[in-house]
Amino acid sequence: MPKLKTILVTGGAGYIGSHCVVDLLEAGHDVIAIDNFANAVGDEDGSPALRRAEEITGKTIVFYKADLLDKPQINDIFDKHKIDCVIHFAALKAVGESMQQPLLYYQNNLLGMLNLLEIMRAHDCYQMVFSSSCTVYGEPEFVPITENHPTGSITNVYGRTKYFIEEMLKDLSAADKKWNIIALRYFNPVGAHPSGLIGEDPTKEFTNLMPFMAQVALGKKPVLTVFGNDYNTPDGTGVRDYIHVMDLASGHVAALNLLAGNHIGLKVYNLGTGKGVSVKELVDIFESVTGTKIPLKYVDRRLGDITALWADASLAKEELGWSTRYSIEEMCTDFWRWQTMNPDGYPKKNKTTVIVNGKS
């Protein structure tokens, strides 16, 4: 099987996508990134996150402002480029919002994937790495969670879209043996690139723990809202498996390496550290490594949230040769570096050298 050289990254200007682009470029891949800026900062001139990814790597990214719901637009991109593999990040992703606007999530996440798969097939591109989620497991029956844990009893609409897409990919790969797909079930990505140049910069009102916590530490928000302190956990707060975003990025490069050398149909891997950390523990560690104080306000649990989950990622270590390198302290340190270097996030009006729509 030929080397997967040219990679299309959907949602490439987003938090996880932009960090993955850095690792892809450093691994020698050519990157074509698309984004509609539903979850990322940017405009018709391009993406500040991708411009900074170019600065980190010294390499060039081809970028298109594009939406997967616009099939002719995506088809045109495939016509212009010989794409070897797609890494599919693009999705609406807020658990709370998904419960309030389910039709929006089903339309965007499911129809976007259907469009993408049909266009890939029409262009003889059958290699994909799919950005899935640990939410497909629902309330865990056991921890740490292996890939064999039951899926489908999901507590929120966002997670159901990931589960439905996994089922779609399972049916597709069974029906047509040309497909070669890896679904990566992420646990909770946090942190930022160690340079401090790229990081998480939500475009909407957000409740993601680490960016909210950093905003409180900067004095931009008065208090950190913690959803629930009555869970059946040692300190009453929810427990999650927090993984450094650069460890997550390296998992995608490892997945590409497996796809390039093997025909596997559909394979699923957990990406996590294998260690559960409570919200309160994470706050305490963040305060310790940053020298800041985070006032807390406990409120009711959010609809769709679960008590505790963390990964068994031994299969990814065995078959992908992948394991995490960053500690929880480094996750906090790197995110604080990003936040203090960029207290207002990315510049909202972008001046970029990224090649946009195939033109510099």
PDB file of C-alpha atoms in Angstrom, residues 147 254 258 267 269-271 312-324:
ATOM      1  CA  GLU A 147     -12.754  -0.765  23.358  1.00  0.00           C
ATOM      2  CA  ALA A 254       0.361   6.689  14.536  1.00  0.00           C
ATOM      3  CA  LEU A 258      -0.972   1.733  10.552  1.00  0.00           C
ATOM      4  CA  LYS A 267     -10.499  -0.509  13.827  1.00  0.00           C
ATOM      5  CA  TYR A 269      -8.834   2.700  19.595  1.00  0.00           C
ATOM      6  CA  ASN A 270      -9.127   4.591  22.861  1.00  0.00           C
ATOM      7  CA  LEU A 271      -6.823   7.579  23.280  1.00  0.00           C
ATOM      8  CA  ASP A 312      -7.703   1.536  29.014  1.00  0.00           C
ATOM      9  CA  ALA A 313      -5.477   2.583  26.098  1.00  0.00           C
ATOM     10  CA  SER A 314      -3.340  -0.559  26.019  1.00  0.00           C
ATOM     11  CA  LEU A 315      -4.656  -1.580  22.584  1.00  0.00           C
ATOM     12  CA  ALA A 316      -3.387   1.676  21.039  1.00  0.00           C
ATOM     13  CA  LYS A 317      -0.012   1.059  22.656  1.00  0.00           C
ATOM     14  CA  GLU A 318       0.119  -2.517  21.361  1.00  0.00           C
ATOM     15  CA  GLU A 319      -1.148  -1.967  17.796  1.00  0.00           C
ATOM     16  CA  LEU A 320      -0.359   1.704  17.067  1.00  0.00           C
ATOM     17  CA  GLY A 321       2.853   1.923  19.072  1.00  0.00           C
ATOM     18  CA  TRP A 322       1.347   4.971  20.775  1.00  0.00           C
ATOM     19  CA  SER A 323       1.342   6.084  24.389  1.00  0.00           C
ATOM     20  CA  THR A 324       1.005   9.383  26.222  1.00  0.00           C
TER      21      THR A 324
END
